[in-house]
Amino acid sequence: MTQKQTPRGRAQDRRLVAGGQDHEVRYEARKEGVSKQEVKDAIKDVGNSRTRVEGRLEKKD
């Protein structure tokens, strides 16, 4: 049986950075011009909200 698709599903997924998913960490690192470890450290510090992670990475510059 398949699950019912909710309207929040995809948008909610896009607003988070999954620290355990290498492709997501790599994408965010390339996008911000930082190392993957810096992205992982930012996720650890502020959580996995994409806006918070990007804000933390911008402050490091």
PDB file of N, CA, C, O and CB in Angstrom:
ATOM      1  N   MET A   1       0.838  -1.171   0.000  1.00  0.00           N
ATOM      2  CA  MET A   1       0.000   0.000   0.000  1.00  0.00           C
ATOM      3  C   MET A   1       0.891   1.246   0.000  1.00  0.00           C
ATOM      4  O   MET A   1       1.820   1.340   0.802  1.00  0.00           O
ATOM      5  CB  MET A   1      -0.958  -0.008   1.216  1.00  0.00           C
ATOM      6  N   THR A   2       0.621   2.180  -0.875  1.00  0.00           N
ATOM      7  CA  THR A   2       1.428   3.396  -0.946  1.00  0.00           C
ATOM      8  C   THR A   2       0.905   4.449   0.015  1.00  0.00           C
ATOM      9  O   THR A   2      -0.273   4.473   0.373  1.00  0.00           O
ATOM     10  CB  THR A   2       1.444   3.948  -2.370  1.00  0.00           C
ATOM     11  N   GLN A   3       1.820   5.316   0.418  1.00  0.00           N
ATOM     12  CA  GLN A   3       1.413   6.382   1.320  1.00  0.00           C
ATOM     13  C   GLN A   3       0.787   7.518   0.537  1.00  0.00           C
ATOM     14  O   GLN A   3       1.114   7.750  -0.627  1.00  0.00           O
ATOM     15  CB  GLN A   3       2.603   6.888   2.136  1.00  0.00           C
ATOM     16  N   LYS A   4      -0.108   8.212   1.192  1.00  0.00           N
ATOM     17  CA  LYS A   4      -0.741   9.367   0.561  1.00  0.00           C
ATOM     18  C   LYS A   4       0.258  10.511   0.503  1.00  0.00           C
ATOM     19  O   LYS A   4       0.911  10.823   1.499  1.00  0.00           O
ATOM     20  CB  LYS A   4      -2.022   9.793   1.328  1.00  0.00           C
ATOM     21  N   GLN A   5       0.377  11.135  -0.659  1.00  0.00           N
ATOM     22  CA  GLN A   5       1.302  12.255  -0.842  1.00  0.00           C
ATOM     23  C   GLN A   5       0.715  13.499  -0.181  1.00  0.00           C
ATOM     24  O   GLN A   5      -0.434  13.860  -0.437  1.00  0.00           O
ATOM     25  CB  GLN A   5       1.581  12.511  -2.358  1.00  0.00           C
ATOM     26  N   THR A   6       1.494  14.143   0.655  1.00  0.00           N
ATOM     27  CA  THR A   6       1.025  15.366   1.294  1.00  0.00           C
ATOM     28  C   THR A   6       1.605  16.573   0.559  1.00  0.00           C
ATOM     29  O   THR A   6       2.660  16.464  -0.067  1.00  0.00           O
ATOM     30  CB  THR A   6       1.418  15.393   2.798  1.00  0.00           C
ATOM     31  N   PRO A   7       0.939  17.704   0.627  1.00  0.00           N
ATOM     32  CA  PRO A   7       1.468  18.882  -0.056  1.00  0.00           C
ATOM     33  C   PRO A   7       2.740  19.419   0.602  1.00  0.00           C
ATOM     34  O   PRO A   7       3.494  20.146  -0.045  1.00  0.00           O
ATOM     35  CB  PRO A   7       0.414  19.969  -0.091  1.00  0.00           C
ATOM     36  N   ARG A   8       2.996  19.088   1.852  1.00  0.00           N
ATOM     37  CA  ARG A   8       4.167  19.590   2.561  1.00  0.00           C
ATOM     38  C   ARG A   8       5.415  18.767   2.274  1.00  0.00           C
ATOM     39  O   ARG A   8       6.527  19.260   2.462  1.00  0.00           O
ATOM     40  CB  ARG A   8       3.903  19.609   4.046  1.00  0.00           C
ATOM     41  N   GLY A   9       5.262  17.559   1.835  1.00  0.00           N
ATOM     42  CA  GLY A   9       6.360  16.613   1.715  1.00  0.00           C
ATOM     43  C   GLY A   9       7.617  17.123   1.050  1.00  0.00           C
ATOM     44  O   GLY A   9       8.669  17.160   1.688  1.00  0.00           O
ATOM     45  N   ARG A  10       7.548  17.511  -0.190  1.00  0.00           N
ATOM     46  CA  ARG A  10       8.738  17.914  -0.942  1.00  0.00           C
ATOM     47  C   ARG A  10       9.288  19.248  -0.462  1.00  0.00           C
ATOM     48  O   ARG A  10      10.503  19.397  -0.335  1.00  0.00           O
ATOM     49  CB  ARG A  10       8.420  17.995  -2.425  1.00  0.00           C
ATOM     50  N   ALA A  11       8.426  20.218  -0.194  1.00  0.00           N
ATOM     51  CA  ALA A  11       8.889  21.530   0.258  1.00  0.00           C
ATOM     52  C   ALA A  11       9.569  21.414   1.612  1.00  0.00           C
ATOM     53  O   ALA A  11      10.579  22.071   1.866  1.00  0.00           O
ATOM     54  CB  ALA A  11       7.719  22.525   0.335  1.00  0.00           C
ATOM     55  N   GLN A  12       9.025  20.593   2.463  1.00  0.00           N
ATOM     56  CA  GLN A  12       9.613  20.420   3.790  1.00  0.00           C
ATOM     57  C   GLN A  12      10.977  19.750   3.670  1.00  0.00           C
ATOM     58  O   GLN A  12      11.902  20.102   4.403  1.00  0.00           O
ATOM     59  CB  GLN A  12       8.679  19.589   4.700  1.00  0.00           C
ATOM     60  N   ASP A  13      11.113  18.806   2.771  1.00  0.00           N
ATOM     61  CA  ASP A  13      12.382  18.118   2.571  1.00  0.00           C
ATOM     62  C   ASP A  13      13.443  19.065   2.029  1.00  0.00           C
ATOM     63  O   ASP A  13      14.610  18.961   2.407  1.00  0.00           O
ATOM     64  CB  ASP A  13      12.201  16.938   1.624  1.00  0.00           C
ATOM     65  N   ARG A  14      13.065  19.970   1.167  1.00  0.00           N
ATOM     66  CA  ARG A  14      14.025  20.898   0.560  1.00  0.00           C
ATOM     67  C   ARG A  14      14.534  21.928   1.543  1.00  0.00           C
ATOM     68  O   ARG A  14      15.615  22.483   1.345  1.00  0.00           O
ATOM     69  CB  ARG A  14      13.399  21.598  -0.619  1.00  0.00           C
ATOM     70  N   ARG A  15      13.783  22.198   2.598  1.00  0.00           N
ATOM     71  CA  ARG A  15      14.231  23.224   3.527  1.00  0.00           C
ATOM     72  C   ARG A  15      15.171  22.668   4.592  1.00  0.00           C
ATOM     73  O   ARG A  15      15.601  23.399   5.485  1.00  0.00           O
ATOM     74  CB  ARG A  15      13.040  23.875   4.185  1.00  0.00           C
ATOM     75  N   LEU A  16      15.487  21.391   4.502  1.00  0.00           N
ATOM     76  CA  LEU A  16      16.404  20.761   5.446  1.00  0.00           C
ATOM     77  C   LEU A  16      17.645  20.247   4.730  1.00  0.00           C
ATOM     78  O   LEU A  16      17.596  19.899   3.550  1.00  0.00           O
ATOM     79  CB  LEU A  16      15.709  19.616   6.190  1.00  0.00           C
ATOM     80  N   VAL A  17      18.759  20.202   5.459  1.00  0.00           N
ATOM     81  CA  VAL A  17      19.996  19.624   4.944  1.00  0.00           C
ATOM     82  C   VAL A  17      20.232  18.339   5.733  1.00  0.00           C
ATOM     83  O   VAL A  17      20.423  18.388   6.948  1.00  0.00           O
ATOM     84  CB  VAL A  17      21.224  20.629   5.072  1.00  0.00           C
ATOM     85  N   ALA A  18      20.220  17.214   5.069  1.00  0.00           N
ATOM     86  CA  ALA A  18      20.443  15.932   5.739  1.00  0.00           C
ATOM     87  C   ALA A  18      21.941  15.711   5.888  1.00  0.00           C
ATOM     88  O   ALA A  18      22.627  15.403   4.914  1.00  0.00           O
ATOM     89  CB  ALA A  18      19.784  14.757   4.947  1.00  0.00           C
ATOM     90  N   GLY A  19      22.446  15.867   7.094  1.00  0.00           N
ATOM     91  CA  GLY A  19      23.876  15.737   7.353  1.00  0.00           C
ATOM     92  C   GLY A  19      24.421  14.351   7.065  1.00  0.00           C
ATOM     93  O   GLY A  19      25.615  14.203   6.807  1.00  0.00           O
ATOM     94  N   GLY A  20      23.582  13.341   7.104  1.00  0.00           N
ATOM     95  CA  GLY A  20      24.012  11.974   6.847  1.00  0.00           C
ATOM     96  C   GLY A  20      24.021  11.611   5.371  1.00  0.00           C
ATOM     97  O   GLY A  20      24.511  10.544   4.999  1.00  0.00           O
ATOM     98  N   GLN A  21      23.489  12.479   4.532  1.00  0.00           N
ATOM     99  CA  GLN A  21      23.437  12.226   3.100  1.00  0.00           C
ATOM    100  C   GLN A  21      24.599  12.957   2.428  1.00  0.00           C
ATOM    101  O   GLN A  21      24.599  14.186   2.351  1.00  0.00           O
ATOM    102  CB  GLN A  21      22.071  12.676   2.501  1.00  0.00           C
ATOM    103  N   ASP A  22      25.573  12.216   1.950  1.00  0.00           N
ATOM    104  CA  ASP A  22      26.781  12.813   1.386  1.00  0.00           C
ATOM    105  C   ASP A  22      26.482  13.760   0.231  1.00  0.00           C
ATOM    106  O   ASP A  22      27.112  14.811   0.113  1.00  0.00           O
ATOM    107  CB  ASP A  22      27.719  11.728   0.919  1.00  0.00           C
ATOM    108  N   HIS A  23      25.527  13.397  -0.622  1.00  0.00           N
ATOM    109  CA  HIS A  23      25.231  14.257  -1.776  1.00  0.00           C
ATOM    110  C   HIS A  23      24.648  15.600  -1.352  1.00  0.00           C
ATOM    111  O   HIS A  23      24.897  16.611  -2.008  1.00  0.00           O
ATOM    112  CB  HIS A  23      24.262  13.554  -2.719  1.00  0.00           C
ATOM    113  N   GLU A  24      23.872  15.628  -0.261  1.00  0.00           N
ATOM    114  CA  GLU A  24      23.323  16.893   0.214  1.00  0.00           C
ATOM    115  C   GLU A  24      24.404  17.766   0.846  1.00  0.00           C
ATOM    116  O   GLU A  24      24.431  18.978   0.634  1.00  0.00           O
ATOM    117  CB  GLU A  24      22.202  16.638   1.219  1.00  0.00           C
ATOM    118  N   VAL A  25      25.288  17.154   1.616  1.00  0.00           N
ATOM    119  CA  VAL A  25      26.386  17.897   2.235  1.00  0.00           C
ATOM    120  C   VAL A  25      27.317  18.427   1.154  1.00  0.00           C
ATOM    121  O   VAL A  25      27.764  19.572   1.215  1.00  0.00           O
ATOM    122  CB  VAL A  25      27.165  17.005   3.235  1.00  0.00           C
ATOM    123  N   ARG A  26      27.604  17.593   0.173  1.00  0.00           N
ATOM    124  CA  ARG A  26      28.483  18.001  -0.928  1.00  0.00           C
ATOM    125  C   ARG A  26      27.869  19.154  -1.724  1.00  0.00           C
ATOM    126  O   ARG A  26      28.570  20.097  -2.091  1.00  0.00           O
ATOM    127  CB  ARG A  26      28.763  16.808  -1.858  1.00  0.00           C
ATOM    128  N   TYR A  27      26.568  19.081  -1.991  1.00  0.00           N
ATOM    129  CA  TYR A  27      25.880  20.150  -2.717  1.00  0.00           C
ATOM    130  C   TYR A  27      25.961  21.468  -1.944  1.00  0.00           C
ATOM    131  O   TYR A  27      26.286  22.509  -2.516  1.00  0.00           O
ATOM    132  CB  TYR A  27      24.407  19.769  -2.968  1.00  0.00           C
ATOM    133  N   GLU A  28      25.668  21.420  -0.663  1.00  0.00           N
ATOM    134  CA  GLU A  28      25.674  22.639   0.150  1.00  0.00           C
ATOM    135  C   GLU A  28      27.084  23.206   0.255  1.00  0.00           C
ATOM    136  O   GLU A  28      27.259  24.424   0.223  1.00  0.00           O
ATOM    137  CB  GLU A  28      25.109  22.357   1.555  1.00  0.00           C
ATOM    138  N   ALA A  29      28.086  22.350   0.378  1.00  0.00           N
ATOM    139  CA  ALA A  29      29.473  22.804   0.459  1.00  0.00           C
ATOM    140  C   ALA A  29      29.880  23.489  -0.841  1.00  0.00           C
ATOM    141  O   ALA A  29      30.503  24.551  -0.817  1.00  0.00           O
ATOM    142  CB  ALA A  29      30.418  21.622   0.763  1.00  0.00           C
ATOM    143  N   ARG A  30      29.536  22.893  -1.959  1.00  0.00           N
ATOM    144  CA  ARG A  30      29.878  23.479  -3.256  1.00  0.00           C
ATOM    145  C   ARG A  30      29.143  24.801  -3.460  1.00  0.00           C
ATOM    146  O   ARG A  30      29.711  25.763  -3.978  1.00  0.00           O
ATOM    147  CB  ARG A  30      29.541  22.501  -4.398  1.00  0.00           C
ATOM    148  N   LYS A  31      27.898  24.839  -3.058  1.00  0.00           N
ATOM    149  CA  LYS A  31      27.074  26.035  -3.214  1.00  0.00           C
ATOM    150  C   LYS A  31      27.624  27.208  -2.399  1.00  0.00           C
ATOM    151  O   LYS A  31      27.627  28.347  -2.867  1.00  0.00           O
ATOM    152  CB  LYS A  31      25.634  25.739  -2.795  1.00  0.00           C
ATOM    153  N   GLU A  32      28.089  26.923  -1.178  1.00  0.00           N
ATOM    154  CA  GLU A  32      28.587  27.977  -0.286  1.00  0.00           C
ATOM    155  C   GLU A  32      30.088  28.204  -0.411  1.00  0.00           C
ATOM    156  O   GLU A  32      30.610  29.171   0.143  1.00  0.00           O
ATOM    157  CB  GLU A  32      28.254  27.637   1.144  1.00  0.00           C
ATOM    158  N   GLY A  33      30.790  27.330  -1.130  1.00  0.00           N
ATOM    159  CA  GLY A  33      32.231  27.482  -1.308  1.00  0.00           C
ATOM    160  C   GLY A  33      33.027  27.147  -0.058  1.00  0.00           C
ATOM    161  O   GLY A  33      34.039  27.784   0.234  1.00  0.00           O
ATOM    162  N   VAL A  34      32.563  26.143   0.678  1.00  0.00           N
ATOM    163  CA  VAL A  34      33.240  25.708   1.905  1.00  0.00           C
ATOM    164  C   VAL A  34      33.475  24.204   1.843  1.00  0.00           C
ATOM    165  O   VAL A  34      33.059  23.543   0.892  1.00  0.00           O
ATOM    166  CB  VAL A  34      32.407  26.081   3.170  1.00  0.00           C
ATOM    167  N   SER A  35      34.141  23.671   2.854  1.00  0.00           N
ATOM    168  CA  SER A  35      34.393  22.231   2.888  1.00  0.00           C
ATOM    169  C   SER A  35      33.164  21.486   3.422  1.00  0.00           C
ATOM    170  O   SER A  35      32.285  22.072   4.054  1.00  0.00           O
ATOM    171  CB  SER A  35      35.634  21.918   3.759  1.00  0.00           C
ATOM    172  N   LYS A  36      33.131  20.188   3.150  1.00  0.00           N
ATOM    173  CA  LYS A  36      32.038  19.361   3.658  1.00  0.00           C
ATOM    174  C   LYS A  36      32.043  19.340   5.179  1.00  0.00           C
ATOM    175  O   LYS A  36      30.985  19.312   5.807  1.00  0.00           O
ATOM    176  CB  LYS A  36      32.140  17.932   3.108  1.00  0.00           C
ATOM    177  N   GLN A  37      33.238  19.354   5.775  1.00  0.00           N
ATOM    178  CA  GLN A  37      33.320  19.335   7.235  1.00  0.00           C
ATOM    179  C   GLN A  37      32.725  20.607   7.841  1.00  0.00           C
ATOM    180  O   GLN A  37      32.097  20.555   8.899  1.00  0.00           O
ATOM    181  CB  GLN A  37      34.777  19.172   7.682  1.00  0.00           C
ATOM    182  N   GLU A  38      32.918  21.738   7.181  1.00  0.00           N
ATOM    183  CA  GLU A  38      32.327  22.989   7.679  1.00  0.00           C
ATOM    184  C   GLU A  38      30.807  22.930   7.638  1.00  0.00           C
ATOM    185  O   GLU A  38      30.139  23.449   8.531  1.00  0.00           O
ATOM    186  CB  GLU A  38      32.826  24.187   6.854  1.00  0.00           C
ATOM    187  N   VAL A  39      30.259  22.297   6.603  1.00  0.00           N
ATOM    188  CA  VAL A  39      28.806  22.135   6.514  1.00  0.00           C
ATOM    189  C   VAL A  39      28.334  21.234   7.645  1.00  0.00           C
ATOM    190  O   VAL A  39      27.342  21.544   8.306  1.00  0.00           O
ATOM    191  CB  VAL A  39      28.389  21.548   5.135  1.00  0.00           C
ATOM    192  N   LYS A  40      29.025  20.129   7.878  1.00  0.00           N
ATOM    193  CA  LYS A  40      28.636  19.218   8.950  1.00  0.00           C
ATOM    194  C   LYS A  40      28.724  19.891  10.315  1.00  0.00           C
ATOM    195  O   LYS A  40      27.867  19.677  11.173  1.00  0.00           O
ATOM    196  CB  LYS A  40      29.512  17.971   8.926  1.00  0.00           C
ATOM    197  N   ASP A  41      29.761  20.707  10.519  1.00  0.00           N
ATOM    198  CA  ASP A  41      29.897  21.436  11.776  1.00  0.00           C
ATOM    199  C   ASP A  41      28.754  22.440  11.953  1.00  0.00           C
ATOM    200  O   ASP A  41      28.236  22.607  13.056  1.00  0.00           O
ATOM    201  CB  ASP A  41      31.253  22.158  11.829  1.00  0.00           C
ATOM    202  N   ALA A  42      28.368  23.101  10.869  1.00  0.00           N
ATOM    203  CA  ALA A  42      27.262  24.055  10.930  1.00  0.00           C
ATOM    204  C   ALA A  42      25.954  23.338  11.268  1.00  0.00           C
ATOM    205  O   ALA A  42      25.149  23.845  12.048  1.00  0.00           O
ATOM    206  CB  ALA A  42      27.127  24.813   9.593  1.00  0.00           C
ATOM    207  N   ILE A  43      25.747  22.169  10.686  1.00  0.00           N
ATOM    208  CA  ILE A  43      24.543  21.387  10.980  1.00  0.00           C
ATOM    209  C   ILE A  43      24.534  20.999  12.452  1.00  0.00           C
ATOM    210  O   ILE A  43      23.495  21.051  13.110  1.00  0.00           O
ATOM    211  CB  ILE A  43      24.468  20.122  10.083  1.00  0.00           C
ATOM    212  N   LYS A  44      25.690  20.612  12.959  1.00  0.00           N
ATOM    213  CA  LYS A  44      25.794  20.234  14.360  1.00  0.00           C
ATOM    214  C   LYS A  44      25.509  21.422  15.281  1.00  0.00           C
ATOM    215  O   LYS A  44      24.898  21.258  16.337  1.00  0.00           O
ATOM    216  CB  LYS A  44      27.180  19.665  14.649  1.00  0.00           C
ATOM    217  N   ASP A  45      25.952  22.615  14.882  1.00  0.00           N
ATOM    218  CA  ASP A  45      25.780  23.813  15.706  1.00  0.00           C
ATOM    219  C   ASP A  45      24.358  24.360  15.690  1.00  0.00           C
ATOM    220  O   ASP A  45      23.810  24.685  16.744  1.00  0.00           O
ATOM    221  CB  ASP A  45      26.727  24.883  15.245  1.00  0.00           C
ATOM    222  N   VAL A  46      23.753  24.466  14.508  1.00  0.00           N
ATOM    223  CA  VAL A  46      22.465  25.165  14.395  1.00  0.00           C
ATOM    224  C   VAL A  46      21.298  24.270  13.993  1.00  0.00           C
ATOM    225  O   VAL A  46      20.169  24.753  13.909  1.00  0.00           O
ATOM    226  CB  VAL A  46      22.587  26.270  13.401  1.00  0.00           C
ATOM    227  N   GLY A  47      21.528  22.998  13.745  1.00  0.00           N
ATOM    228  CA  GLY A  47      20.461  22.109  13.303  1.00  0.00           C
ATOM    229  C   GLY A  47      20.467  21.971  11.794  1.00  0.00           C
ATOM    230  O   GLY A  47      21.366  22.484  11.129  1.00  0.00           O
ATOM    231  N   ASN A  48      19.481  21.287  11.248  1.00  0.00           N
ATOM    232  CA  ASN A  48      19.523  20.984   9.819  1.00  0.00           C
ATOM    233  C   ASN A  48      18.629  21.879   8.960  1.00  0.00           C
ATOM    234  O   ASN A  48      18.347  21.541   7.810  1.00  0.00           O
ATOM    235  CB  ASN A  48      19.133  19.561   9.608  1.00  0.00           C
ATOM    236  N   SER A  49      18.185  22.996   9.489  1.00  0.00           N
ATOM    237  CA  SER A  49      17.442  23.966   8.690  1.00  0.00           C
ATOM    238  C   SER A  49      18.396  24.589   7.673  1.00  0.00           C
ATOM    239  O   SER A  49      19.452  25.103   8.042  1.00  0.00           O
ATOM    240  CB  SER A  49      16.789  25.064   9.594  1.00  0.00           C
ATOM    241  N   ARG A  50      18.024  24.544   6.402  1.00  0.00           N
ATOM    242  CA  ARG A  50      18.892  25.047   5.339  1.00  0.00           C
ATOM    243  C   ARG A  50      19.201  26.530   5.528  1.00  0.00           C
ATOM    244  O   ARG A  50      20.337  26.950   5.309  1.00  0.00           O
ATOM    245  CB  ARG A  50      18.244  24.818   3.973  1.00  0.00           C
ATOM    246  N   THR A  51      18.211  27.332   5.931  1.00  0.00           N
ATOM    247  CA  THR A  51      18.452  28.766   6.099  1.00  0.00           C
ATOM    248  C   THR A  51      19.412  29.033   7.251  1.00  0.00           C
ATOM    249  O   THR A  51      20.259  29.920   7.151  1.00  0.00           O
ATOM    250  CB  THR A  51      17.135  29.504   6.337  1.00  0.00           C
ATOM    251  N   ARG A  52      19.294  28.286   8.332  1.00  0.00           N
ATOM    252  CA  ARG A  52      20.211  28.476   9.456  1.00  0.00           C
ATOM    253  C   ARG A  52      21.624  28.025   9.115  1.00  0.00           C
ATOM    254  O   ARG A  52      22.598  28.680   9.487  1.00  0.00           O
ATOM    255  CB  ARG A  52      19.710  27.720  10.676  1.00  0.00           C
ATOM    256  N   VAL A  53      21.732  26.908   8.407  1.00  0.00           N
ATOM    257  CA  VAL A  53      23.048  26.413   8.012  1.00  0.00           C
ATOM    258  C   VAL A  53      23.720  27.410   7.074  1.00  0.00           C
ATOM    259  O   VAL A  53      24.899  27.722   7.244  1.00  0.00           O
ATOM    260  CB  VAL A  53      22.933  25.028   7.336  1.00  0.00           C
ATOM    261  N   GLU A  54      22.985  27.911   6.089  1.00  0.00           N
ATOM    262  CA  GLU A  54      23.556  28.886   5.164  1.00  0.00           C
ATOM    263  C   GLU A  54      23.927  30.168   5.884  1.00  0.00           C
ATOM    264  O   GLU A  54      24.955  30.773   5.578  1.00  0.00           O
ATOM    265  CB  GLU A  54      22.579  29.186   4.034  1.00  0.00           C
ATOM    266  N   GLY A  55      23.105  30.595   6.840  1.00  0.00           N
ATOM    267  CA  GLY A  55      23.430  31.781   7.622  1.00  0.00           C
ATOM    268  C   GLY A  55      24.702  31.603   8.421  1.00  0.00           C
ATOM    269  O   GLY A  55      25.517  32.522   8.503  1.00  0.00           O
ATOM    270  N   ARG A  56      24.883  30.442   9.007  1.00  0.00           N
ATOM    271  CA  ARG A  56      26.088  30.152   9.807  1.00  0.00           C
ATOM    272  C   ARG A  56      27.318  30.130   8.909  1.00  0.00           C
ATOM    273  O   ARG A  56      28.371  30.640   9.291  1.00  0.00           O
ATOM    274  CB  ARG A  56      25.946  28.794  10.554  1.00  0.00           C
ATOM    275  N   LEU A  57      27.198  29.550   7.725  1.00  0.00           N
ATOM    276  CA  LEU A  57      28.333  29.476   6.816  1.00  0.00           C
ATOM    277  C   LEU A  57      28.712  30.858   6.273  1.00  0.00           C
ATOM    278  O   LEU A  57      29.893  31.125   6.047  1.00  0.00           O
ATOM    279  CB  LEU A  57      28.018  28.528   5.663  1.00  0.00           C
ATOM    280  N   GLU A  58      27.738  31.728   6.064  1.00  0.00           N
ATOM    281  CA  GLU A  58      28.029  33.085   5.596  1.00  0.00           C
ATOM    282  C   GLU A  58      28.750  33.896   6.657  1.00  0.00           C
ATOM    283  O   GLU A  58      29.588  34.734   6.322  1.00  0.00           O
ATOM    284  CB  GLU A  58      26.744  33.793   5.190  1.00  0.00           C
ATOM    285  N   LYS A  59      28.447  33.670   7.923  1.00  0.00           N
ATOM    286  CA  LYS A  59      29.091  34.407   9.019  1.00  0.00           C
ATOM    287  C   LYS A  59      30.563  34.033   9.169  1.00  0.00           C
ATOM    288  O   LYS A  59      31.351  34.814   9.703  1.00  0.00           O
ATOM    289  CB  LYS A  59      28.357  34.143  10.333  1.00  0.00           C
ATOM    290  N   LYS A  60      30.936  32.845   8.701  1.00  0.00           N
ATOM    291  CA  LYS A  60      32.327  32.392   8.825  1.00  0.00           C
ATOM    292  C   LYS A  60      33.255  33.127   7.880  1.00  0.00           C
ATOM    293  O   LYS A  60      34.465  33.142   8.110  1.00  0.00           O
ATOM    294  CB  LYS A  60      32.418  30.904   8.566  1.00  0.00           C
ATOM    295  N   ASP A  61      32.735  33.738   6.823  1.00  0.00           N
ATOM    296  CA  ASP A  61      33.568  34.436   5.838  1.00  0.00           C
ATOM    297  C   ASP A  61      34.288  35.622   6.408  1.00  0.00           C
ATOM    298  O   ASP A  61      35.023  36.301   5.691  1.00  0.00           O
ATOM    299  CB  ASP A  61      32.740  34.881   4.686  1.00  0.00           C
TER     300      ASP A  61
END
